[in-house]
GROMACS .gro file of C-alpha atoms in nm:
model
  459
    1MET     CA    1  -0.002   0.022  -0.003
    2SER     CA    2   0.278   0.246  -0.049
    3ALA     CA    3   0.184   0.369  -0.396
    4SER     CA    4  -0.118   0.521  -0.503
    5ALA     CA    5  -0.323   0.469  -0.844
    6PRO     CA    6  -0.317   0.784  -1.070
    7ALA     CA    7  -0.560   1.052  -0.962
    8SER     CA    8  -0.721   1.141  -1.320
    9THR     CA    9  -1.077   1.111  -1.332
   10GLY     CA   10  -1.119   1.220  -1.687
   11THR     CA   11  -1.358   1.060  -1.923
   12PRO     CA   12  -1.260   0.932  -2.297
   13ASP     CA   13  -1.484   1.186  -2.467
   14GLY     CA   14  -1.357   1.494  -2.273
   15SER     CA   15  -1.672   1.536  -2.052
   16PRO     CA   16  -1.691   1.638  -1.726
   17SER     CA   17  -1.515   1.417  -1.474
   18LEU     CA   18  -1.620   1.363  -1.121
   19LYS     CA   19  -1.468   1.586  -0.850
   20ARG     CA   20  -1.227   1.441  -0.588
   21ALA     CA   21  -1.380   1.580  -0.267
   22ILE     CA   22  -1.342   1.300   0.000
   23GLY     CA   23  -1.046   1.273   0.230
   24PRO     CA   24  -0.949   0.984   0.427
   25LYS     CA   25  -1.126   1.080   0.773
   26LEU     CA   26  -1.445   1.203   0.554
   27LEU     CA   27  -1.429   0.858   0.383
   28ILE     CA   28  -1.423   0.679   0.721
   29LEU     CA   29  -1.722   0.866   0.851
   30PHE     CA   30  -1.860   0.795   0.528
   31VAL     CA   31  -1.849   0.432   0.537
   32ILE     CA   32  -1.956   0.432   0.913
   33GLY     CA   33  -2.280   0.629   0.791
   34ASP     CA   34  -2.344   0.421   0.493
   35ILE     CA   35  -2.343   0.094   0.697
   36LEU     CA   36  -2.549   0.255   1.005
   37GLY     CA   37  -2.888   0.347   0.974
   38THR     CA   38  -3.208   0.200   0.875
   39GLY     CA   39  -3.094  -0.205   0.957
   40ILE     CA   40  -3.056  -0.138   1.320
   41TYR     CA   41  -3.291   0.155   1.363
   42ALA     CA   42  -3.591  -0.037   1.166
   43THR     CA   43  -3.513  -0.401   1.135
   44THR     CA   44  -3.389  -0.524   1.472
   45GLY     CA   45  -3.740  -0.612   1.574
   46LYS     CA   46  -3.791  -0.832   1.248
   47VAL     CA   47  -3.490  -1.009   1.334
   48ALA     CA   48  -3.607  -1.066   1.697
   49GLY     CA   49  -3.917  -1.220   1.533
   50LYS     CA   50  -3.703  -1.490   1.353
   51VAL     CA   51  -3.461  -1.571   1.661
   52GLY     CA   52  -3.614  -1.463   1.970
   53GLY     CA   53  -3.456  -1.340   2.272
   54ALA     CA   54  -3.100  -1.431   2.138
   55LEU     CA   55  -3.124  -1.122   1.924
   56TRP     CA   56  -2.723  -1.056   1.936
   57LEU     CA   57  -2.616  -1.392   1.754
   58PRO     CA   58  -2.759  -1.308   1.393
   59PHE     CA   59  -2.553  -0.962   1.438
   60ALA     CA   60  -2.247  -1.134   1.574
   61ILE     CA   61  -2.245  -1.395   1.254
   62GLY     CA   62  -2.356  -1.106   1.041
   63PHE     CA   63  -2.056  -0.920   1.153
   64VAL     CA   64  -1.808  -1.217   1.073
   65VAL     CA   65  -1.953  -1.247   0.699
   66ALA     CA   66  -1.918  -0.902   0.658
   67ILE     CA   67  -1.574  -0.866   0.741
   68LEU     CA   68  -1.494  -1.182   0.508
   69THR     CA   69  -1.643  -0.995   0.185
   70ALA     CA   70  -1.537  -0.654   0.291
   71ALA     CA   71  -1.153  -0.792   0.271
   72SER     CA   72  -1.234  -0.867  -0.089
   73TYR     CA   73  -1.368  -0.527  -0.165
   74VAL     CA   74  -1.059  -0.354   0.015
   75GLU     CA   75  -0.837  -0.560  -0.233
   76LEU     CA   76  -1.017  -0.508  -0.548
   77VAL     CA   77  -1.100  -0.149  -0.498
   78GLY     CA   78  -0.706  -0.098  -0.427
   79LYS     CA   79  -0.625  -0.266  -0.744
   80TYR     CA   80  -0.898  -0.113  -0.979
   81PRO     CA   81  -0.998   0.225  -0.797
   82LYS     CA   82  -1.278   0.317  -1.038
   83ALA     CA   83  -1.651   0.385  -0.965
   84ALA     CA   84  -1.822   0.080  -1.106
   85GLY     CA   85  -1.726  -0.132  -0.815
   86ALA     CA   86  -1.879  -0.498  -0.818
   87ALA     CA   87  -1.958  -0.491  -1.195
   88LEU     CA   88  -1.621  -0.391  -1.275
   89TYR     CA   89  -1.457  -0.661  -1.062
   90THR     CA   90  -1.707  -0.890  -1.250
   91GLN     CA   91  -1.609  -0.790  -1.604
   92LYS     CA   92  -1.223  -0.803  -1.537
   93ALA     CA   93  -1.269  -1.135  -1.385
   94PHE     CA   94  -1.493  -1.336  -1.592
   95LYS     CA   95  -1.520  -1.106  -1.913
   96VAL     CA   96  -1.883  -1.185  -1.959
   97PRO     CA   97  -2.108  -0.883  -2.040
   98PHE     CA   98  -2.416  -1.049  -1.967
   99LEU     CA   99  -2.318  -1.164  -1.602
  100THR     CA  100  -2.144  -0.810  -1.548
  101PHE     CA  101  -2.498  -0.645  -1.651
  102VAL     CA  102  -2.698  -0.888  -1.415
  103VAL     CA  103  -2.436  -0.800  -1.136
  104ALA     CA  104  -2.458  -0.447  -1.199
  105PHE     CA  105  -2.842  -0.459  -1.208
  106MET     CA  106  -2.845  -0.665  -0.880
  107VAL     CA  107  -2.642  -0.423  -0.700
  108MET     CA  108  -2.813  -0.116  -0.813
  109CYS     CA  109  -3.144  -0.261  -0.725
  110SER     CA  110  -2.997  -0.373  -0.358
  111GLY     CA  111  -2.911   0.016  -0.294
  112LEU     CA  112  -3.263   0.127  -0.414
  113SER     CA  113  -3.469  -0.150  -0.222
  114SER     CA  114  -3.229  -0.012   0.096
  115ALA     CA  115  -3.307   0.348   0.019
  116SER     CA  116  -3.688   0.226  -0.017
  117ALA     CA  117  -3.700   0.030   0.316
  118ALA     CA  118  -3.537   0.342   0.475
  119ALA     CA  119  -3.810   0.569   0.312
  120ARG     CA  120  -4.087   0.307   0.452
  121ALA     CA  121  -3.877   0.325   0.805
  122PHE     CA  122  -3.916   0.714   0.784
  123SER     CA  123  -4.299   0.716   0.763
  124GLY     CA  124  -4.341   0.446   1.016
  125ASP     CA  125  -4.351   0.438   1.397
  126TYR     CA  126  -4.067   0.706   1.436
  127PHE     CA  127  -4.271   0.954   1.213
  128ARG     CA  128  -4.601   0.862   1.374
  129GLU     CA  129  -4.457   0.995   1.736
  130PHE     CA  130  -4.544   1.316   1.568
  131THR     CA  131  -4.830   1.267   1.349
  132ASP     CA  132  -5.038   1.023   1.164
  133ALA     CA  133  -5.233   1.262   0.964
  134ILE     CA  134  -5.022   1.171   0.649
  135PRO     CA  135  -5.055   0.849   0.471
  136PRO     CA  136  -4.708   0.661   0.490
  137THR     CA  137  -4.674   0.594   0.121
  138VAL     CA  138  -4.712   0.968   0.047
  139ILE     CA  139  -4.445   1.039   0.334
  140ALA     CA  140  -4.200   0.795   0.171
  141ILE     CA  141  -4.225   0.915  -0.184
  142ALA     CA  142  -4.176   1.263  -0.072
  143PHE     CA  143  -3.876   1.147   0.126
  144ILE     CA  144  -3.715   1.015  -0.205
  145LEU     CA  145  -3.762   1.300  -0.388
  146ALA     CA  146  -3.617   1.512  -0.148
  147LEU     CA  147  -3.283   1.314  -0.128
  148ALA     CA  148  -3.264   1.296  -0.500
  149ALA     CA  149  -3.303   1.689  -0.518
  150LEU     CA  150  -2.981   1.684  -0.245
  151ALA     CA  151  -2.795   1.450  -0.452
  152LEU     CA  152  -2.793   1.673  -0.771
  153ARG     CA  153  -2.646   1.968  -0.575
  154GLY     CA  154  -2.319   1.791  -0.554
  155VAL     CA  155  -2.115   1.524  -0.378
  156SER     CA  156  -1.961   1.772  -0.129
  157GLU     CA  157  -2.283   1.858  -0.034
  158SER     CA  158  -2.441   1.526  -0.024
  159VAL     CA  159  -2.107   1.421   0.183
  160LYS     CA  160  -2.106   1.669   0.422
  161THR     CA  161  -2.468   1.604   0.492
  162ASN     CA  162  -2.403   1.246   0.551
  163VAL     CA  163  -2.117   1.348   0.835
  164VAL     CA  164  -2.377   1.516   1.009
  165LEU     CA  165  -2.628   1.261   1.010
  166THR     CA  166  -2.363   1.003   1.077
  167LEU     CA  167  -2.291   1.177   1.399
  168VAL     CA  168  -2.671   1.210   1.496
  169GLU     CA  169  -2.726   0.842   1.422
  170LEU     CA  170  -2.421   0.762   1.629
  171THR     CA  171  -2.529   0.959   1.922
  172GLY     CA  172  -2.885   0.783   1.882
  173LEU     CA  173  -2.713   0.438   1.949
  174LEU     CA  174  -2.500   0.597   2.222
  175VAL     CA  175  -2.817   0.699   2.402
  176ILE     CA  176  -2.947   0.306   2.353
  177LEU     CA  177  -2.609   0.171   2.512
  178ALA     CA  178  -2.607   0.428   2.793
  179ILE     CA  179  -2.979   0.301   2.881
  180GLY     CA  180  -2.841  -0.069   2.890
  181ALA     CA  181  -2.556   0.044   3.077
  182TRP     CA  182  -2.799   0.190   3.307
  183ALA     CA  183  -3.016  -0.123   3.327
  184VAL     CA  184  -2.730  -0.351   3.410
  185ILE     CA  185  -2.622  -0.101   3.690
  186THR     CA  186  -2.960  -0.090   3.844
  187GLY     CA  187  -3.029  -0.433   3.793
  188ASP     CA  188  -3.320  -0.372   3.565
  189GLY     CA  189  -3.411  -0.600   3.260
  190GLU     CA  190  -3.425  -0.975   3.190
  191PRO     CA  191  -3.071  -1.139   3.123
  192SER     CA  192  -3.260  -1.481   3.063
  193ARG     CA  193  -3.380  -1.356   2.728
  194LEU     CA  194  -3.041  -1.339   2.586
  195GLY     CA  195  -3.024  -1.703   2.549
  196GLU     CA  196  -3.382  -1.772   2.437
  197PHE     CA  197  -3.446  -1.894   2.057
  198GLU     CA  198  -3.785  -1.860   1.896
  199ALA     CA  199  -3.765  -2.148   1.711
  200SER     CA  200  -3.891  -2.460   1.915
  201GLY     CA  201  -3.673  -2.758   1.946
  202THR     CA  202  -3.330  -2.807   1.795
  203GLY     CA  203  -3.163  -2.919   1.474
  204TYR     CA  204  -3.288  -2.790   1.155
  205ALA     CA  205  -3.556  -2.561   1.265
  206LEU     CA  206  -3.274  -2.392   1.497
  207ILE     CA  207  -3.041  -2.367   1.230
  208THR     CA  208  -3.276  -2.248   0.971
  209GLY     CA  209  -3.389  -1.983   1.220
  210VAL     CA  210  -3.054  -1.862   1.299
  211LEU     CA  211  -2.966  -1.855   0.974
  212GLY     CA  212  -3.306  -1.669   0.846
  213ALA     CA  213  -3.236  -1.401   1.124
  214THR     CA  214  -2.886  -1.353   1.002
  215ALA     CA  215  -2.979  -1.327   0.637
  216LEU     CA  216  -3.215  -1.043   0.748
  217GLY     CA  217  -2.969  -0.913   1.002
  218PHE     CA  218  -2.710  -0.882   0.732
  219PHE     CA  219  -2.923  -0.600   0.574
  220ALA     CA  220  -2.775  -0.404   0.873
  221PHE     CA  221  -2.409  -0.456   0.786
  222VAL     CA  222  -2.469  -0.380   0.400
  223GLY     CA  223  -2.320  -0.023   0.279
  224PHE     CA  224  -1.954  -0.066   0.295
  225GLU     CA  225  -1.960  -0.193  -0.056
  226ASP     CA  226  -2.135   0.105  -0.191
  227SER     CA  227  -1.831   0.283  -0.074
  228VAL     CA  228  -1.599   0.155  -0.341
  229ASN     CA  229  -1.824   0.320  -0.598
  230MET     CA  230  -1.681   0.663  -0.473
  231ALA     CA  231  -1.331   0.569  -0.569
  232GLU     CA  232  -1.329   0.845  -0.831
  233GLU     CA  233  -1.437   1.095  -0.578
  234THR     CA  234  -1.161   1.015  -0.320
  235HIS     CA  235  -0.811   1.136  -0.265
  236ASP     CA  236  -0.577   0.858  -0.280
  237PRO     CA  237  -0.817   0.575  -0.288
  238VAL     CA  238  -0.550   0.293  -0.262
  239ARG     CA  239  -0.430   0.421   0.048
  240SER     CA  240  -0.755   0.546   0.196
  241PHE     CA  241  -0.992   0.257   0.154
  242PRO     CA  242  -0.853  -0.038   0.354
  243ARG     CA  243  -0.861   0.167   0.661
  244ALA     CA  244  -1.198   0.327   0.592
  245ILE     CA  245  -1.360   0.006   0.501
  246PHE     CA  246  -1.222  -0.231   0.820
  247THR     CA  247  -1.282   0.070   1.071
  248GLY     CA  248  -1.628   0.117   0.935
  249VAL     CA  249  -1.730  -0.264   0.959
  250ALA     CA  250  -1.558  -0.310   1.285
  251VAL     CA  251  -1.709  -0.007   1.470
  252THR     CA  252  -2.058  -0.092   1.329
  253GLY     CA  253  -2.031  -0.463   1.406
  254THR     CA  254  -1.936  -0.377   1.784
  255ILE     CA  255  -2.217  -0.144   1.815
  256TYR     CA  256  -2.479  -0.371   1.666
  257VAL     CA  257  -2.387  -0.668   1.884
  258LEU     CA  258  -2.422  -0.448   2.203
  259VAL     CA  259  -2.747  -0.268   2.097
  260ALA     CA  260  -2.894  -0.590   2.032
  261LEU     CA  261  -2.782  -0.733   2.370
  262VAL     CA  262  -2.963  -0.413   2.516
  263SER     CA  263  -3.261  -0.452   2.312
  264SER     CA  264  -3.314  -0.807   2.421
  265LEU     CA  265  -3.220  -0.717   2.765
  266LEU     CA  266  -3.517  -0.455   2.821
  267VAL     CA  267  -3.791  -0.533   2.581
  268ASP     CA  268  -3.967  -0.890   2.500
  269TYR     CA  269  -3.897  -1.002   2.132
  270ARG     CA  270  -4.250  -1.027   2.053
  271THR     CA  271  -4.302  -0.652   2.120
  272LEU     CA  272  -4.003  -0.548   1.919
  273GLU     CA  273  -4.120  -0.763   1.638
  274LYS     CA  274  -4.453  -0.567   1.614
  275SER     CA  275  -4.262  -0.224   1.606
  276SER     CA  276  -4.134  -0.044   1.278
  277GLY     CA  277  -3.942   0.165   1.546
  278PRO     CA  278  -3.802  -0.103   1.747
  279LEU     CA  279  -3.539   0.107   1.923
  280LEU     CA  280  -3.808   0.350   2.027
  281GLU     CA  281  -3.946   0.068   2.234
  282VAL     CA  282  -3.649   0.031   2.416
  283VAL     CA  283  -3.606   0.373   2.511
  284LYS     CA  284  -3.955   0.370   2.636
  285ALA     CA  285  -3.877   0.057   2.852
  286GLY     CA  286  -3.525   0.155   2.966
  287GLY     CA  287  -3.649   0.360   3.270
  288VAL     CA  288  -3.430   0.656   3.204
  289ASP     CA  289  -3.602   0.999   3.122
  290PHE     CA  290  -3.517   1.020   2.757
  291PRO     CA  291  -3.777   1.220   2.575
  292PRO     CA  292  -3.917   0.940   2.298
  293ARG     CA  293  -3.989   1.212   2.051
  294LEU     CA  294  -3.635   1.332   2.046
  295PHE     CA  295  -3.507   0.983   1.987
  296ALA     CA  296  -3.767   0.950   1.728
  297LEU     CA  297  -3.623   1.263   1.546
  298ILE     CA  298  -3.293   1.110   1.564
  299ALA     CA  299  -3.407   0.800   1.420
  300LEU     CA  300  -3.573   0.974   1.128
  301PHE     CA  301  -3.217   1.147   1.089
  302ALA     CA  302  -3.042   0.794   1.091
  303VAL     CA  303  -3.266   0.622   0.801
  304THR     CA  304  -3.247   0.949   0.624
  305ASN     CA  305  -2.885   0.889   0.593
  306SER     CA  306  -2.891   0.551   0.479
  307ALA     CA  307  -3.132   0.651   0.183
  308LEU     CA  308  -2.931   0.940   0.072
  309ILE     CA  309  -2.603   0.731   0.055
  310ASN     CA  310  -2.790   0.455  -0.132
  311ILE     CA  311  -2.948   0.705  -0.397
  312MET     CA  312  -2.596   0.853  -0.421
  313MET     CA  313  -2.415   0.506  -0.468
  314ALA     CA  314  -2.670   0.399  -0.735
  315SER     CA  315  -2.632   0.710  -0.922
  316ARG     CA  316  -2.255   0.660  -0.922
  317LEU     CA  317  -2.302   0.303  -1.048
  318CYS     CA  318  -2.510   0.406  -1.341
  319TYR     CA  319  -2.210   0.664  -1.437
  320GLY     CA  320  -1.965   0.382  -1.382
  321LEU     CA  321  -2.142   0.155  -1.613
  322ALA     CA  322  -2.211   0.396  -1.860
  323ASN     CA  323  -1.817   0.467  -1.891
  324GLU     CA  324  -1.774   0.090  -1.922
  325LYS     CA  325  -2.007   0.076  -2.200
  326VAL     CA  326  -2.253  -0.162  -1.996
  327LEU     CA  327  -2.518   0.073  -1.990
  328PRO     CA  328  -2.576   0.359  -2.270
  329ARG     CA  329  -2.346   0.646  -2.265
  330GLY     CA  330  -2.645   0.895  -2.190
  331MET     CA  331  -2.642   0.724  -1.831
  332GLY     CA  332  -2.312   0.866  -1.783
  333LYS     CA  333  -2.408   1.240  -1.838
  334VAL     CA  334  -2.288   1.481  -1.576
  335LEU     CA  335  -2.427   1.832  -1.499
  336ARG     CA  336  -2.152   2.093  -1.612
  337ARG     CA  337  -2.194   2.324  -1.343
  338ARG     CA  338  -2.257   2.029  -1.042
  339ARG     CA  339  -2.079   1.755  -1.164
  340THR     CA  340  -2.300   1.533  -1.032
  341PRO     CA  341  -2.438   1.240  -1.247
  342VAL     CA  342  -2.793   1.386  -1.336
  343THR     CA  343  -2.940   1.080  -1.562
  344GLY     CA  344  -2.825   0.836  -1.309
  345ILE     CA  345  -2.997   1.017  -1.018
  346VAL     CA  346  -3.314   1.059  -1.221
  347PHE     CA  347  -3.320   0.675  -1.324
  348VAL     CA  348  -3.253   0.559  -0.996
  349THR     CA  349  -3.516   0.798  -0.821
  350LEU     CA  350  -3.789   0.642  -1.048
  351ILE     CA  351  -3.695   0.300  -0.943
  352ALA     CA  352  -3.705   0.371  -0.592
  353ILE     CA  353  -4.033   0.540  -0.634
  354GLY     CA  354  -4.180   0.210  -0.763
  355LEU     CA  355  -4.035   0.016  -0.478
  356VAL     CA  356  -4.134   0.226  -0.221
  357SER     CA  357  -4.481   0.199  -0.349
  358THR     CA  358  -4.525  -0.188  -0.342
  359GLY     CA  359  -4.302  -0.331  -0.059
  360GLU     CA  360  -4.259  -0.302   0.340
  361ILE     CA  361  -3.974  -0.265   0.543
  362GLU     CA  362  -3.871  -0.647   0.631
  363GLY     CA  363  -3.946  -0.776   0.241
  364LEU     CA  364  -3.726  -0.442   0.115
  365GLY     CA  365  -3.478  -0.524   0.382
  366ASP     CA  366  -3.451  -0.879   0.320
  367THR     CA  367  -3.449  -0.820  -0.068
  368THR     CA  368  -3.167  -0.587  -0.038
  369ALA     CA  369  -2.973  -0.859   0.173
  370PHE     CA  370  -3.058  -1.142  -0.084
  371LEU     CA  371  -2.943  -0.940  -0.371
  372LEU     CA  372  -2.622  -0.846  -0.231
  373LEU     CA  373  -2.549  -1.183  -0.087
  374CYS     CA  374  -2.562  -1.321  -0.437
  375VAL     CA  375  -2.335  -1.023  -0.545
  376PHE     CA  376  -2.086  -1.069  -0.280
  377ALA     CA  377  -2.059  -1.492  -0.369
  378VAL     CA  378  -1.933  -1.331  -0.729
  379VAL     CA  379  -1.694  -1.073  -0.590
  380ASN     CA  380  -1.514  -1.317  -0.341
  381VAL     CA  381  -1.440  -1.563  -0.637
  382ALA     CA  382  -1.344  -1.277  -0.866
  383VAL     CA  383  -1.066  -1.136  -0.617
  384LEU     CA  384  -0.934  -1.520  -0.662
  385VAL     CA  385  -0.955  -1.503  -1.046
  386LEU     CA  386  -0.785  -1.161  -1.051
  387ARG     CA  387  -0.486  -1.256  -0.846
  388LYS     CA  388  -0.324  -1.333  -1.208
  389ASP     CA  389  -0.384  -0.982  -1.323
  390ARG     CA  390  -0.086  -0.754  -1.209
  391VAL     CA  391  -0.109  -0.392  -1.164
  392GLU     CA  392   0.143  -0.131  -1.166
  393HIS     CA  393   0.086   0.017  -0.832
  394ALA     CA  394   0.110  -0.154  -0.479
  395HIS     CA  395  -0.220  -0.258  -0.318
  396PHE     CA  396  -0.370  -0.420  -0.003
  397ARG     CA  397  -0.390  -0.816  -0.077
  398THR     CA  398  -0.617  -1.016   0.152
  399PRO     CA  399  -0.532  -1.356   0.265
  400THR     CA  400  -0.675  -1.640   0.023
  401VAL     CA  401  -0.861  -1.827   0.294
  402LEU     CA  402  -1.087  -1.485   0.373
  403PRO     CA  403  -1.260  -1.463   0.043
  404VAL     CA  404  -1.313  -1.859  -0.006
  405LEU     CA  405  -1.498  -1.834   0.330
  406GLY     CA  406  -1.690  -1.526   0.214
  407ALA     CA  407  -1.806  -1.722  -0.096
  408ILE     CA  408  -1.923  -2.012   0.110
  409THR     CA  409  -2.110  -1.798   0.367
  410ALA     CA  410  -2.277  -1.586   0.109
  411VAL     CA  411  -2.404  -1.865  -0.089
  412ILE     CA  412  -2.555  -2.013   0.228
  413LEU     CA  413  -2.701  -1.725   0.342
  414ALA     CA  414  -2.852  -1.668   0.016
  415SER     CA  415  -2.986  -2.012  -0.032
  416PRO     CA  416  -3.334  -2.120   0.110
  417LEU     CA  417  -3.159  -2.255   0.403
  418ALA     CA  418  -3.209  -1.921   0.535
  419ASP     CA  419  -3.578  -1.954   0.579
  420ARG     CA  420  -3.661  -1.648   0.360
  421ALA     CA  421  -3.990  -1.551   0.258
  422ALA     CA  422  -4.149  -1.630  -0.099
  423ASP     CA  423  -4.216  -1.258  -0.175
  424VAL     CA  424  -3.850  -1.179  -0.152
  425TYR     CA  425  -3.745  -1.429  -0.406
  426ILE     CA  426  -4.012  -1.306  -0.621
  427ARG     CA  427  -3.945  -0.923  -0.598
  428ALA     CA  428  -3.577  -1.010  -0.658
  429GLY     CA  429  -3.669  -1.202  -0.969
  430VAL     CA  430  -3.865  -0.948  -1.119
  431LEU     CA  431  -3.631  -0.677  -1.063
  432VAL     CA  432  -3.349  -0.909  -1.232
  433GLY     CA  433  -3.580  -0.986  -1.500
  434ILE     CA  434  -3.621  -0.629  -1.599
  435GLY     CA  435  -3.231  -0.588  -1.589
  436ILE     CA  436  -3.209  -0.881  -1.817
  437LEU     CA  437  -3.463  -0.716  -2.047
  438LEU     CA  438  -3.310  -0.402  -2.045
  439TRP     CA  439  -2.988  -0.557  -2.133
  440GLY     CA  440  -3.154  -0.724  -2.423
  441VAL     CA  441  -3.288  -0.397  -2.548
  442ASN     CA  442  -2.948  -0.215  -2.492
  443LYS     CA  443  -2.763  -0.499  -2.683
  444LEU     CA  444  -3.019  -0.478  -2.966
  445VAL     CA  445  -2.986  -0.099  -3.012
  446MET     CA  446  -2.586  -0.119  -2.988
  447LYS     CA  447  -2.614  -0.369  -3.293
  448VAL     CA  448  -2.847  -0.148  -3.483
  449ARG     CA  449  -2.616   0.140  -3.428
  450HIS     CA  450  -2.312  -0.050  -3.518
  451GLU     CA  451  -2.481  -0.213  -3.860
  452GLU     CA  452  -2.597   0.188  -3.967
  453GLU     CA  453  -2.255   0.305  -3.888
  454ALA     CA  454  -2.116   0.029  -4.128
  455GLY     CA  455  -2.353   0.078  -4.407
  456THR     CA  456  -2.263   0.463  -4.390
  457GLY     CA  457  -1.895   0.347  -4.408
  458ASN     CA  458  -1.963   0.134  -4.698
  459GLY     CA  459  -2.167   0.411  -4.889
   0.00000   0.00000   0.00000
């Protein structure tokens, strides 16, 4: 890691490039802010419903799985510091355009289903602490549109907003941990819940229950993979990303396990399961005089942060794929003044509105996790395949055993062993089907254009 990749972000046709506005410290906060948010604030209760009082276990397993795959991403972003992320790595490793497109579309849709889950969380129990006069779907759509407008203003404004929101959401989780510490000191809570499993009996039912809870809980860890799409907007990405990603996953993983312990200690898992604002239940049950409305406001900021980053990342993915000629060149259009990917932002916003209009928090969160687990399996294999591809600059290299274990665990959590609801597979299948249709249309348009150009040349 002694040398860095070239700093140029120019495009082949001379159009405006993305602006490098993210330093090492800002990148660490960006990764932490990307991982924190909707998952822990909104889906903790749904995870509890799957596993019971042993709520901490799925988050602990998810932490290990996240570290395994994060190591692969760190090696690849250091080797290829470009904006297209997993799609770029897939293309370089396998050189199959169809597979590249499917991976890219799955990543894009995972980000958008995550943003949609955040929008649904925003319009749920946390918002209802203030008013229930506005239909949740209307609130969620307005929320997505507001974030798209912010993303259009520029990466500097968006990332600075991310820093503020990250500090706010960290404060909220520290409040939960402080409430938990007070409960331990005063002898409140029920420690016996920490070993309770919702699944009856042992054996297969217990294993699938824990795997199902882990798969849904893994939604809380997604985000580190988004940060690699900011490589072209980061100063010295080869040096910055290893520390940022590993620090981000370690900090958030530790916080998640502690928050899960506190939640189970203070609130019965059945109560957590019924709430779209489970941490609000913890605040109310904690025996500490902390205003529930203030915590609800903090939670609203937290889910806002998750959605903002996912809208940003999906639009950057469009930009990167357009430069790689996987998507039409128009998807790479950049505003000359703001230097933001305007076409990509509009495109992903429309998809997010469609998702938020048709799904709920648990289904959208599990869809996000499923799509990314499939992508992670491919990326972990890609890092091994690309070991034969040498680059001129030095970069981080992960021990071989980590991507091997990362691929295995990703496949297991994406499989039916994880006791996933059928609607998740249907939603993911429809999204991938749309992607395949778009890929076919794009190929046809490119073929027709090539034939027309050939005909003009012969004429």
